């Protein structure tokens, strides 16, 4: 099957995406995953059925979909959840006790990299794109070109 790639030479005109609508994760045990995302991460359970559930975390709509076989991405692909700086330490300590850590934090901000019960790579992060870009502006020797 041929791959289709789009290459734009500049800013896109016309319709474009405006944000993330929802995120769906395949899970092997729905109740275990609901407990993880609701009780550990603090998501609000909004709907549940035999093969899935909808949870809410701020403006994020998270769907859990029951699958017989779950194969998380083996690469660096991961989902980063936002947390307030003031709550980072308490929540990260709780998560670290109840989950597997998959990577040490080497970023400029507060981050905890952990796995969900099905091995999906997650991150708890206190920071914004603006704070990340400010870091690279202050450290031009890191080799990241910030585009304004």
mmCIF file with all atom_site columns, N, CA and C in Angstrom, residues 22-91:
data_model
loop_
_atom_site.group_PDB
_atom_site.id
_atom_site.type_symbol
_atom_site.label_atom_id
_atom_site.label_alt_id
_atom_site.label_comp_id
_atom_site.label_asym_id
_atom_site.label_entity_id
_atom_site.label_seq_id
_atom_site.pdbx_PDB_ins_code
_atom_site.Cartn_x
_atom_site.Cartn_y
_atom_site.Cartn_z
_atom_site.occupancy
_atom_site.B_iso_or_equiv
_atom_site.pdbx_formal_charge
_atom_site.auth_seq_id
_atom_site.auth_comp_id
_atom_site.auth_asym_id
_atom_site.auth_atom_id
_atom_site.pdbx_PDB_model_num
ATOM 1   N N  . UNK A 1 22 ? -10.561 13.788 20.756 1.00 0.00 ? 22 UNK A N  1
ATOM 2   C CA . UNK A 1 22 ? -10.572 12.742 21.779 1.00 0.00 ? 22 UNK A CA 1
ATOM 3   C C  . UNK A 1 22 ? -9.418  11.791 21.519 1.00 0.00 ? 22 UNK A C  1
ATOM 4   N N  . UNK A 1 23 ? -9.121  10.982 22.503 1.00 0.00 ? 23 UNK A N  1
ATOM 5   C CA . UNK A 1 23 ? -8.038  10.020 22.435 1.00 0.00 ? 23 UNK A CA 1
ATOM 6   C C  . UNK A 1 23 ? -8.622  8.664  22.811 1.00 0.00 ? 23 UNK A C  1
ATOM 7   N N  . UNK A 1 24 ? -8.377  7.644  21.994 1.00 0.00 ? 24 UNK A N  1
ATOM 8   C CA . UNK A 1 24 ? -8.879  6.307  22.278 1.00 0.00 ? 24 UNK A CA 1
ATOM 9   C C  . UNK A 1 24 ? -7.710  5.370  22.525 1.00 0.00 ? 24 UNK A C  1
ATOM 10  N N  . UNK A 1 25 ? -7.773  4.636  23.622 1.00 0.00 ? 25 UNK A N  1
ATOM 11  C CA . UNK A 1 25 ? -6.756  3.642  23.951 1.00 0.00 ? 25 UNK A CA 1
ATOM 12  C C  . UNK A 1 25 ? -7.405  2.266  23.992 1.00 0.00 ? 25 UNK A C  1
ATOM 13  N N  . UNK A 1 26 ? -6.778  1.300  23.328 1.00 0.00 ? 26 UNK A N  1
ATOM 14  C CA . UNK A 1 26 ? -7.221  -0.085 23.427 1.00 0.00 ? 26 UNK A CA 1
ATOM 15  C C  . UNK A 1 26 ? -6.744  -0.634 24.768 1.00 0.00 ? 26 UNK A C  1
ATOM 16  N N  . UNK A 1 27 ? -7.645  -1.305 25.488 1.00 0.00 ? 27 UNK A N  1
ATOM 17  C CA . UNK A 1 27 ? -7.321  -1.863 26.806 1.00 0.00 ? 27 UNK A CA 1
ATOM 18  C C  . UNK A 1 27 ? -7.766  -3.320 26.864 1.00 0.00 ? 27 UNK A C  1
ATOM 19  N N  . UNK A 1 28 ? -7.059  -4.124 27.635 1.00 0.00 ? 28 UNK A N  1
ATOM 20  C CA . UNK A 1 28 ? -7.380  -5.547 27.728 1.00 0.00 ? 28 UNK A CA 1
ATOM 21  C C  . UNK A 1 28 ? -8.316  -5.884 28.886 1.00 0.00 ? 28 UNK A C  1
ATOM 22  N N  . UNK A 1 29 ? -8.405  -5.009 29.875 1.00 0.00 ? 29 UNK A N  1
ATOM 23  C CA . UNK A 1 29 ? -9.277  -5.213 31.028 1.00 0.00 ? 29 UNK A CA 1
ATOM 24  C C  . UNK A 1 29 ? -9.916  -3.861 31.344 1.00 0.00 ? 29 UNK A C  1
ATOM 25  N N  . UNK A 1 30 ? -11.164 -3.703 30.939 1.00 0.00 ? 30 UNK A N  1
ATOM 26  C CA . UNK A 1 30 ? -11.825 -2.406 31.040 1.00 0.00 ? 30 UNK A CA 1
ATOM 27  C C  . UNK A 1 30 ? -11.918 -1.906 32.477 1.00 0.00 ? 30 UNK A C  1
ATOM 28  N N  . UNK A 1 31 ? -12.346 -2.741 33.396 1.00 0.00 ? 31 UNK A N  1
ATOM 29  C CA . UNK A 1 31 ? -12.494 -2.304 34.793 1.00 0.00 ? 31 UNK A CA 1
ATOM 30  C C  . UNK A 1 31 ? -11.162 -1.898 35.402 1.00 0.00 ? 31 UNK A C  1
ATOM 31  N N  . UNK A 1 32 ? -10.105 -2.642 35.099 1.00 0.00 ? 32 UNK A N  1
ATOM 32  C CA . UNK A 1 32 ? -8.772  -2.302 35.613 1.00 0.00 ? 32 UNK A CA 1
ATOM 33  C C  . UNK A 1 32 ? -8.333  -0.944 35.074 1.00 0.00 ? 32 UNK A C  1
ATOM 34  N N  . UNK A 1 33 ? -8.575  -0.708 33.789 1.00 0.00 ? 33 UNK A N  1
ATOM 35  C CA . UNK A 1 33 ? -8.175  0.562  33.184 1.00 0.00 ? 33 UNK A CA 1
ATOM 36  C C  . UNK A 1 33 ? -9.004  1.726  33.698 1.00 0.00 ? 33 UNK A C  1
ATOM 37  N N  . UNK A 1 34 ? -10.307 1.515  33.891 1.00 0.00 ? 34 UNK A N  1
ATOM 38  C CA . UNK A 1 34 ? -11.141 2.575  34.476 1.00 0.00 ? 34 UNK A CA 1
ATOM 39  C C  . UNK A 1 34 ? -10.612 2.930  35.856 1.00 0.00 ? 34 UNK A C  1
ATOM 40  N N  . UNK A 1 35 ? -10.313 1.921  36.659 1.00 0.00 ? 35 UNK A N  1
ATOM 41  C CA . UNK A 1 35 ? -9.776  2.170  38.002 1.00 0.00 ? 35 UNK A CA 1
ATOM 42  C C  . UNK A 1 35 ? -8.480  2.965  37.930 1.00 0.00 ? 35 UNK A C  1
ATOM 43  N N  . UNK A 1 36 ? -7.583  2.611  37.019 1.00 0.00 ? 36 UNK A N  1
ATOM 44  C CA . UNK A 1 36 ? -6.304  3.303  36.861 1.00 0.00 ? 36 UNK A CA 1
ATOM 45  C C  . UNK A 1 36 ? -6.521  4.775  36.496 1.00 0.00 ? 36 UNK A C  1
ATOM 46  N N  . UNK A 1 37 ? -7.289  5.023  35.435 1.00 0.00 ? 37 UNK A N  1
ATOM 47  C CA . UNK A 1 37 ? -7.460  6.389  34.955 1.00 0.00 ? 37 UNK A CA 1
ATOM 48  C C  . UNK A 1 37 ? -8.351  7.231  35.881 1.00 0.00 ? 37 UNK A C  1
ATOM 49  N N  . UNK A 1 38 ? -9.337  6.620  36.501 1.00 0.00 ? 38 UNK A N  1
ATOM 50  C CA . UNK A 1 38 ? -10.226 7.349  37.404 1.00 0.00 ? 38 UNK A CA 1
ATOM 51  C C  . UNK A 1 38 ? -9.589  7.540  38.782 1.00 0.00 ? 38 UNK A C  1
ATOM 52  N N  . UNK A 1 39 ? -9.182  6.441  39.405 1.00 0.00 ? 39 UNK A N  1
ATOM 53  C CA . UNK A 1 39 ? -8.747  6.498  40.803 1.00 0.00 ? 39 UNK A CA 1
ATOM 54  C C  . UNK A 1 39 ? -7.307  6.963  40.986 1.00 0.00 ? 39 UNK A C  1
ATOM 55  N N  . UNK A 1 40 ? -6.442  6.654  40.049 1.00 0.00 ? 40 UNK A N  1
ATOM 56  C CA . UNK A 1 40 ? -5.042  7.064  40.182 1.00 0.00 ? 40 UNK A CA 1
ATOM 57  C C  . UNK A 1 40 ? -4.777  8.424  39.530 1.00 0.00 ? 40 UNK A C  1
ATOM 58  N N  . UNK A 1 41 ? -5.271  8.606  38.301 1.00 0.00 ? 41 UNK A N  1
ATOM 59  C CA . UNK A 1 41 ? -4.988  9.854  37.588 1.00 0.00 ? 41 UNK A CA 1
ATOM 60  C C  . UNK A 1 41 ? -6.041  10.935 37.798 1.00 0.00 ? 41 UNK A C  1
ATOM 61  N N  . UNK A 1 42 ? -7.205  10.561 38.315 1.00 0.00 ? 42 UNK A N  1
ATOM 62  C CA . UNK A 1 42 ? -8.226  11.553 38.624 1.00 0.00 ? 42 UNK A CA 1
ATOM 63  C C  . UNK A 1 42 ? -9.171  11.899 37.497 1.00 0.00 ? 42 UNK A C  1
ATOM 64  N N  . UNK A 1 43 ? -9.226  11.081 36.449 1.00 0.00 ? 43 UNK A N  1
ATOM 65  C CA . UNK A 1 43 ? -10.182 11.324 35.373 1.00 0.00 ? 43 UNK A CA 1
ATOM 66  C C  . UNK A 1 43 ? -11.601 11.078 35.886 1.00 0.00 ? 43 UNK A C  1
ATOM 67  N N  . UNK A 1 44 ? -12.554 11.753 35.298 1.00 0.00 ? 44 UNK A N  1
ATOM 68  C CA . UNK A 1 44 ? -13.958 11.582 35.688 1.00 0.00 ? 44 UNK A CA 1
ATOM 69  C C  . UNK A 1 44 ? -14.633 10.619 34.718 1.00 0.00 ? 44 UNK A C  1
ATOM 70  N N  . UNK A 1 45 ? -15.206 9.543  35.228 1.00 0.00 ? 45 UNK A N  1
ATOM 71  C CA . UNK A 1 45 ? -15.919 8.577  34.405 1.00 0.00 ? 45 UNK A CA 1
ATOM 72  C C  . UNK A 1 45 ? -17.238 9.207  33.976 1.00 0.00 ? 45 UNK A C  1
ATOM 73  N N  . UNK A 1 46 ? -17.458 9.305  32.644 1.00 0.00 ? 46 UNK A N  1
ATOM 74  C CA . UNK A 1 46 ? -18.652 9.957  32.115 1.00 0.00 ? 46 UNK A CA 1
ATOM 75  C C  . UNK A 1 46 ? -19.639 8.983  31.506 1.00 0.00 ? 46 UNK A C  1
ATOM 76  N N  . UNK A 1 47 ? -19.150 7.834  30.992 1.00 0.00 ? 47 UNK A N  1
ATOM 77  C CA . UNK A 1 47 ? -20.038 6.823  30.400 1.00 0.00 ? 47 UNK A CA 1
ATOM 78  C C  . UNK A 1 47 ? -19.293 5.500  30.379 1.00 0.00 ? 47 UNK A C  1
ATOM 79  N N  . UNK A 1 48 ? -20.057 4.413  30.457 1.00 0.00 ? 48 UNK A N  1
ATOM 80  C CA . UNK A 1 48 ? -19.455 3.080  30.426 1.00 0.00 ? 48 UNK A CA 1
ATOM 81  C C  . UNK A 1 48 ? -20.424 2.113  29.762 1.00 0.00 ? 48 UNK A C  1
ATOM 82  N N  . UNK A 1 49 ? -19.905 1.182  29.003 1.00 0.00 ? 49 UNK A N  1
ATOM 83  C CA . UNK A 1 49 ? -20.672 0.115  28.388 1.00 0.00 ? 49 UNK A CA 1
ATOM 84  C C  . UNK A 1 49 ? -19.812 -1.129 28.367 1.00 0.00 ? 49 UNK A C  1
ATOM 85  N N  . UNK A 1 50 ? -20.315 -2.230 27.868 1.00 0.00 ? 50 UNK A N  1
ATOM 86  C CA . UNK A 1 50 ? -19.603 -3.508 27.960 1.00 0.00 ? 50 UNK A CA 1
ATOM 87  C C  . UNK A 1 50 ? -18.219 -3.477 27.321 1.00 0.00 ? 50 UNK A C  1
ATOM 88  N N  . UNK A 1 51 ? -18.056 -2.737 26.233 1.00 0.00 ? 51 UNK A N  1
ATOM 89  C CA . UNK A 1 51 ? -16.776 -2.727 25.515 1.00 0.00 ? 51 UNK A CA 1
ATOM 90  C C  . UNK A 1 51 ? -16.020 -1.413 25.616 1.00 0.00 ? 51 UNK A C  1
ATOM 91  N N  . UNK A 1 52 ? -16.423 -0.521 26.515 1.00 0.00 ? 52 UNK A N  1
ATOM 92  C CA . UNK A 1 52 ? -15.696 0.736  26.562 1.00 0.00 ? 52 UNK A CA 1
ATOM 93  C C  . UNK A 1 52 ? -16.168 1.691  27.637 1.00 0.00 ? 52 UNK A C  1
ATOM 94  N N  . UNK A 1 53 ? -15.507 2.833  27.652 1.00 0.00 ? 53 UNK A N  1
ATOM 95  C CA . UNK A 1 53 ? -15.842 3.881  28.618 1.00 0.00 ? 53 UNK A CA 1
ATOM 96  C C  . UNK A 1 53 ? -15.326 5.216  28.100 1.00 0.00 ? 53 UNK A C  1
ATOM 97  N N  . UNK A 1 54 ? -16.008 6.281  28.519 1.00 0.00 ? 54 UNK A N  1
ATOM 98  C CA . UNK A 1 54 ? -15.550 7.641  28.270 1.00 0.00 ? 54 UNK A CA 1
ATOM 99  C C  . UNK A 1 54 ? -15.179 8.252  29.606 1.00 0.00 ? 54 UNK A C  1
ATOM 100 N N  . UNK A 1 55 ? -13.994 8.844  29.637 1.00 0.00 ? 55 UNK A N  1
ATOM 101 C CA . UNK A 1 55 ? -13.544 9.563  30.816 1.00 0.00 ? 55 UNK A CA 1
ATOM 102 C C  . UNK A 1 55 ? -13.190 10.985 30.405 1.00 0.00 ? 55 UNK A C  1
ATOM 103 N N  . UNK A 1 56 ? -13.149 11.865 31.384 1.00 0.00 ? 56 UNK A N  1
ATOM 104 C CA . UNK A 1 56 ? -12.849 13.266 31.131 1.00 0.00 ? 56 UNK A CA 1
ATOM 105 C C  . UNK A 1 56 ? -11.719 13.710 32.049 1.00 0.00 ? 56 UNK A C  1
ATOM 106 N N  . UNK A 1 57 ? -10.767 14.416 31.466 1.00 0.00 ? 57 UNK A N  1
ATOM 107 C CA . UNK A 1 57 ? -9.663  15.006 32.222 1.00 0.00 ? 57 UNK A CA 1
ATOM 108 C C  . UNK A 1 57 ? -9.490  16.429 31.705 1.00 0.00 ? 57 UNK A C  1
ATOM 109 N N  . UNK A 1 58 ? -10.033 17.389 32.418 1.00 0.00 ? 58 UNK A N  1
ATOM 110 C CA . UNK A 1 58 ? -10.022 18.756 31.900 1.00 0.00 ? 58 UNK A CA 1
ATOM 111 C C  . UNK A 1 58 ? -10.808 18.789 30.602 1.00 0.00 ? 58 UNK A C  1
ATOM 112 N N  . UNK A 1 59 ? -10.192 19.273 29.539 1.00 0.00 ? 59 UNK A N  1
ATOM 113 C CA . UNK A 1 59 ? -10.868 19.312 28.244 1.00 0.00 ? 59 UNK A CA 1
ATOM 114 C C  . UNK A 1 59 ? -10.628 18.041 27.425 1.00 0.00 ? 59 UNK A C  1
ATOM 115 N N  . UNK A 1 60 ? -9.873  17.092 27.957 1.00 0.00 ? 60 UNK A N  1
ATOM 116 C CA . UNK A 1 60 ? -9.584  15.854 27.228 1.00 0.00 ? 60 UNK A CA 1
ATOM 117 C C  . UNK A 1 60 ? -10.703 14.847 27.387 1.00 0.00 ? 60 UNK A C  1
ATOM 118 N N  . UNK A 1 61 ? -11.157 14.309 26.273 1.00 0.00 ? 61 UNK A N  1
ATOM 119 C CA . UNK A 1 61 ? -12.135 13.227 26.225 1.00 0.00 ? 61 UNK A CA 1
ATOM 120 C C  . UNK A 1 61 ? -11.330 11.971 25.937 1.00 0.00 ? 61 UNK A C  1
ATOM 121 N N  . UNK A 1 62 ? -11.272 11.072 26.906 1.00 0.00 ? 62 UNK A N  1
ATOM 122 C CA . UNK A 1 62 ? -10.506 9.834  26.794 1.00 0.00 ? 62 UNK A CA 1
ATOM 123 C C  . UNK A 1 62 ? -11.467 8.664  26.650 1.00 0.00 ? 62 UNK A C  1
ATOM 124 N N  . UNK A 1 63 ? -11.275 7.883  25.595 1.00 0.00 ? 63 UNK A N  1
ATOM 125 C CA . UNK A 1 63 ? -12.087 6.695  25.364 1.00 0.00 ? 63 UNK A CA 1
ATOM 126 C C  . UNK A 1 63 ? -11.222 5.465  25.618 1.00 0.00 ? 63 UNK A C  1
ATOM 127 N N  . UNK A 1 64 ? -11.753 4.538  26.400 1.00 0.00 ? 64 UNK A N  1
ATOM 128 C CA . UNK A 1 64 ? -11.106 3.241  26.599 1.00 0.00 ? 64 UNK A CA 1
ATOM 129 C C  . UNK A 1 64 ? -11.920 2.225  25.820 1.00 0.00 ? 64 UNK A C  1
ATOM 130 N N  . UNK A 1 65 ? -11.269 1.470  24.944 1.00 0.00 ? 65 UNK A N  1
ATOM 131 C CA . UNK A 1 65 ? -11.947 0.495  24.093 1.00 0.00 ? 65 UNK A CA 1
ATOM 132 C C  . UNK A 1 65 ? -11.399 -0.892 24.377 1.00 0.00 ? 65 UNK A C  1
ATOM 133 N N  . UNK A 1 66 ? -12.270 -1.796 24.784 1.00 0.00 ? 66 UNK A N  1
ATOM 134 C CA . UNK A 1 66 ? -11.878 -3.159 25.116 1.00 0.00 ? 66 UNK A CA 1
ATOM 135 C C  . UNK A 1 66 ? -11.466 -3.912 23.854 1.00 0.00 ? 66 UNK A C  1
ATOM 136 N N  . UNK A 1 67 ? -10.273 -4.487 23.884 1.00 0.00 ? 67 UNK A N  1
ATOM 137 C CA . UNK A 1 67 ? -9.724  -5.262 22.769 1.00 0.00 ? 67 UNK A CA 1
ATOM 138 C C  . UNK A 1 67 ? -9.158  -6.564 23.306 1.00 0.00 ? 67 UNK A C  1
ATOM 139 N N  . UNK A 1 68 ? -9.250  -7.621 22.513 1.00 0.00 ? 68 UNK A N  1
ATOM 140 C CA . UNK A 1 68 ? -8.719  -8.919 22.940 1.00 0.00 ? 68 UNK A CA 1
ATOM 141 C C  . UNK A 1 68 ? -7.196  -8.881 23.032 1.00 0.00 ? 68 UNK A C  1
ATOM 142 N N  . UNK A 1 69 ? -6.576  -8.140 22.143 1.00 0.00 ? 69 UNK A N  1
ATOM 143 C CA . UNK A 1 69 ? -5.117  -8.062 22.120 1.00 0.00 ? 69 UNK A CA 1
ATOM 144 C C  . UNK A 1 69 ? -4.701  -6.596 22.064 1.00 0.00 ? 69 UNK A C  1
ATOM 145 N N  . UNK A 1 70 ? -3.820  -6.212 22.965 1.00 0.00 ? 70 UNK A N  1
ATOM 146 C CA . UNK A 1 70 ? -3.347  -4.833 23.027 1.00 0.00 ? 70 UNK A CA 1
ATOM 147 C C  . UNK A 1 70 ? -1.841  -4.828 22.819 1.00 0.00 ? 70 UNK A C  1
ATOM 148 N N  . UNK A 1 71 ? -1.382  -3.998 21.880 1.00 0.00 ? 71 UNK A N  1
ATOM 149 C CA . UNK A 1 71 ? 0.049   -3.901 21.582 1.00 0.00 ? 71 UNK A CA 1
ATOM 150 C C  . UNK A 1 71 ? 0.477   -2.441 21.594 1.00 0.00 ? 71 UNK A C  1
ATOM 151 N N  . UNK A 1 72 ? 0.892   -1.923 22.745 1.00 0.00 ? 72 UNK A N  1
ATOM 152 C CA . UNK A 1 72 ? 1.344   -0.529 22.799 1.00 0.00 ? 72 UNK A CA 1
ATOM 153 C C  . UNK A 1 72 ? 2.549   -0.304 21.883 1.00 0.00 ? 72 UNK A C  1
ATOM 154 N N  . UNK A 1 73 ? 2.694   0.916  21.437 1.00 0.00 ? 73 UNK A N  1
ATOM 155 C CA . UNK A 1 73 ? 3.795   1.290  20.560 1.00 0.00 ? 73 UNK A CA 1
ATOM 156 C C  . UNK A 1 73 ? 5.127   1.058  21.263 1.00 0.00 ? 73 UNK A C  1
ATOM 157 N N  . UNK A 1 74 ? 6.056   0.350  20.615 1.00 0.00 ? 74 UNK A N  1
ATOM 158 C CA . UNK A 1 74 ? 7.348   0.075  21.259 1.00 0.00 ? 74 UNK A CA 1
ATOM 159 C C  . UNK A 1 74 ? 8.313   1.266  21.240 1.00 0.00 ? 74 UNK A C  1
ATOM 160 N N  . UNK A 1 75 ? 8.005   2.282  20.464 1.00 0.00 ? 75 UNK A N  1
ATOM 161 C CA . UNK A 1 75 ? 8.887   3.433  20.346 1.00 0.00 ? 75 UNK A CA 1
ATOM 162 C C  . UNK A 1 75 ? 8.635   4.482  21.407 1.00 0.00 ? 75 UNK A C  1
ATOM 163 N N  . UNK A 1 76 ? 9.017   5.703  21.091 1.00 0.00 ? 76 UNK A N  1
ATOM 164 C CA . UNK A 1 76 ? 8.916   6.818  22.032 1.00 0.00 ? 76 UNK A CA 1
ATOM 165 C C  . UNK A 1 76 ? 7.505   7.421  22.091 1.00 0.00 ? 76 UNK A C  1
ATOM 166 N N  . UNK A 1 77 ? 6.611   7.032  21.203 1.00 0.00 ? 77 UNK A N  1
ATOM 167 C CA . UNK A 1 77 ? 5.258   7.574  21.195 1.00 0.00 ? 77 UNK A CA 1
ATOM 168 C C  . UNK A 1 77 ? 4.637   7.443  22.576 1.00 0.00 ? 77 UNK A C  1
ATOM 169 N N  . UNK A 1 78 ? 4.104   8.558  23.089 1.00 0.00 ? 78 UNK A N  1
ATOM 170 C CA . UNK A 1 78 ? 3.485   8.540  24.408 1.00 0.00 ? 78 UNK A CA 1
ATOM 171 C C  . UNK A 1 78 ? 2.458   9.657  24.528 1.00 0.00 ? 78 UNK A C  1
ATOM 172 N N  . UNK A 1 79 ? 1.694   9.596  25.596 1.00 0.00 ? 79 UNK A N  1
ATOM 173 C CA . UNK A 1 79 ? 0.661   10.585 25.881 1.00 0.00 ? 79 UNK A CA 1
ATOM 174 C C  . UNK A 1 79 ? 1.089   11.345 27.122 1.00 0.00 ? 79 UNK A C  1
ATOM 175 N N  . UNK A 1 80 ? 1.117   12.676 27.034 1.00 0.00 ? 80 UNK A N  1
ATOM 176 C CA . UNK A 1 80 ? 1.506   13.498 28.173 1.00 0.00 ? 80 UNK A CA 1
ATOM 177 C C  . UNK A 1 80 ? 0.272   14.172 28.750 1.00 0.00 ? 80 UNK A C  1
ATOM 178 N N  . UNK A 1 81 ? 0.028   13.945 30.038 1.00 0.00 ? 81 UNK A N  1
ATOM 179 C CA . UNK A 1 81 ? -1.081  14.572 30.746 1.00 0.00 ? 81 UNK A CA 1
ATOM 180 C C  . UNK A 1 81 ? -0.568  15.784 31.506 1.00 0.00 ? 81 UNK A C  1
ATOM 181 N N  . UNK A 1 82 ? -1.347  16.835 31.471 1.00 0.00 ? 82 UNK A N  1
ATOM 182 C CA . UNK A 1 82 ? -0.997  18.085 32.136 1.00 0.00 ? 82 UNK A CA 1
ATOM 183 C C  . UNK A 1 82 ? -1.353  18.015 33.619 1.00 0.00 ? 82 UNK A C  1
ATOM 184 N N  . UNK A 1 83 ? -0.479  18.575 34.450 1.00 0.00 ? 83 UNK A N  1
ATOM 185 C CA . UNK A 1 83 ? -0.755  18.683 35.879 1.00 0.00 ? 83 UNK A CA 1
ATOM 186 C C  . UNK A 1 83 ? -0.194  20.020 36.355 1.00 0.00 ? 83 UNK A C  1
ATOM 187 N N  . UNK A 1 84 ? -0.866  20.628 37.306 1.00 0.00 ? 84 UNK A N  1
ATOM 188 C CA . UNK A 1 84 ? -0.408  21.875 37.887 1.00 0.00 ? 84 UNK A CA 1
ATOM 189 C C  . UNK A 1 84 ? 0.901   21.648 38.638 1.00 0.00 ? 84 UNK A C  1
ATOM 190 N N  . UNK A 1 85 ? 1.804   22.594 38.572 1.00 0.00 ? 85 UNK A N  1
ATOM 191 C CA . UNK A 1 85 ? 3.098   22.489 39.244 1.00 0.00 ? 85 UNK A CA 1
ATOM 192 C C  . UNK A 1 85 ? 2.920   22.190 40.733 1.00 0.00 ? 85 UNK A C  1
ATOM 193 N N  . UNK A 1 86 ? 1.931   22.834 41.356 1.00 0.00 ? 86 UNK A N  1
ATOM 194 C CA . UNK A 1 86 ? 1.713   22.644 42.796 1.00 0.00 ? 86 UNK A CA 1
ATOM 195 C C  . UNK A 1 86 ? 1.295   21.222 43.155 1.00 0.00 ? 86 UNK A C  1
ATOM 196 N N  . UNK A 1 87 ? 0.664   20.509 42.241 1.00 0.00 ? 87 UNK A N  1
ATOM 197 C CA . UNK A 1 87 ? 0.226   19.152 42.519 1.00 0.00 ? 87 UNK A CA 1
ATOM 198 C C  . UNK A 1 87 ? 1.142   18.078 41.978 1.00 0.00 ? 87 UNK A C  1
ATOM 199 N N  . UNK A 1 88 ? 2.188   18.484 41.269 1.00 0.00 ? 88 UNK A N  1
ATOM 200 C CA . UNK A 1 88 ? 3.050   17.505 40.598 1.00 0.00 ? 88 UNK A CA 1
ATOM 201 C C  . UNK A 1 88 ? 3.687   16.512 41.575 1.00 0.00 ? 88 UNK A C  1
ATOM 202 N N  . UNK A 1 89 ? 4.322   16.995 42.623 1.00 0.00 ? 89 UNK A N  1
ATOM 203 C CA . UNK A 1 89 ? 5.059   16.108 43.531 1.00 0.00 ? 89 UNK A CA 1
ATOM 204 C C  . UNK A 1 89 ? 4.165   15.046 44.162 1.00 0.00 ? 89 UNK A C  1
ATOM 205 N N  . UNK A 1 90 ? 3.017   15.456 44.664 1.00 0.00 ? 90 UNK A N  1
ATOM 206 C CA . UNK A 1 90 ? 2.115   14.505 45.330 1.00 0.00 ? 90 UNK A CA 1
ATOM 207 C C  . UNK A 1 90 ? 1.614   13.458 44.338 1.00 0.00 ? 90 UNK A C  1
ATOM 208 N N  . UNK A 1 91 ? 1.133   13.914 43.174 1.00 0.00 ? 91 UNK A N  1
ATOM 209 C CA . UNK A 1 91 ? 0.599   12.975 42.197 1.00 0.00 ? 91 UNK A CA 1
ATOM 210 C C  . UNK A 1 91 ? 1.691   12.075 41.626 1.00 0.00 ? 91 UNK A C  1
#
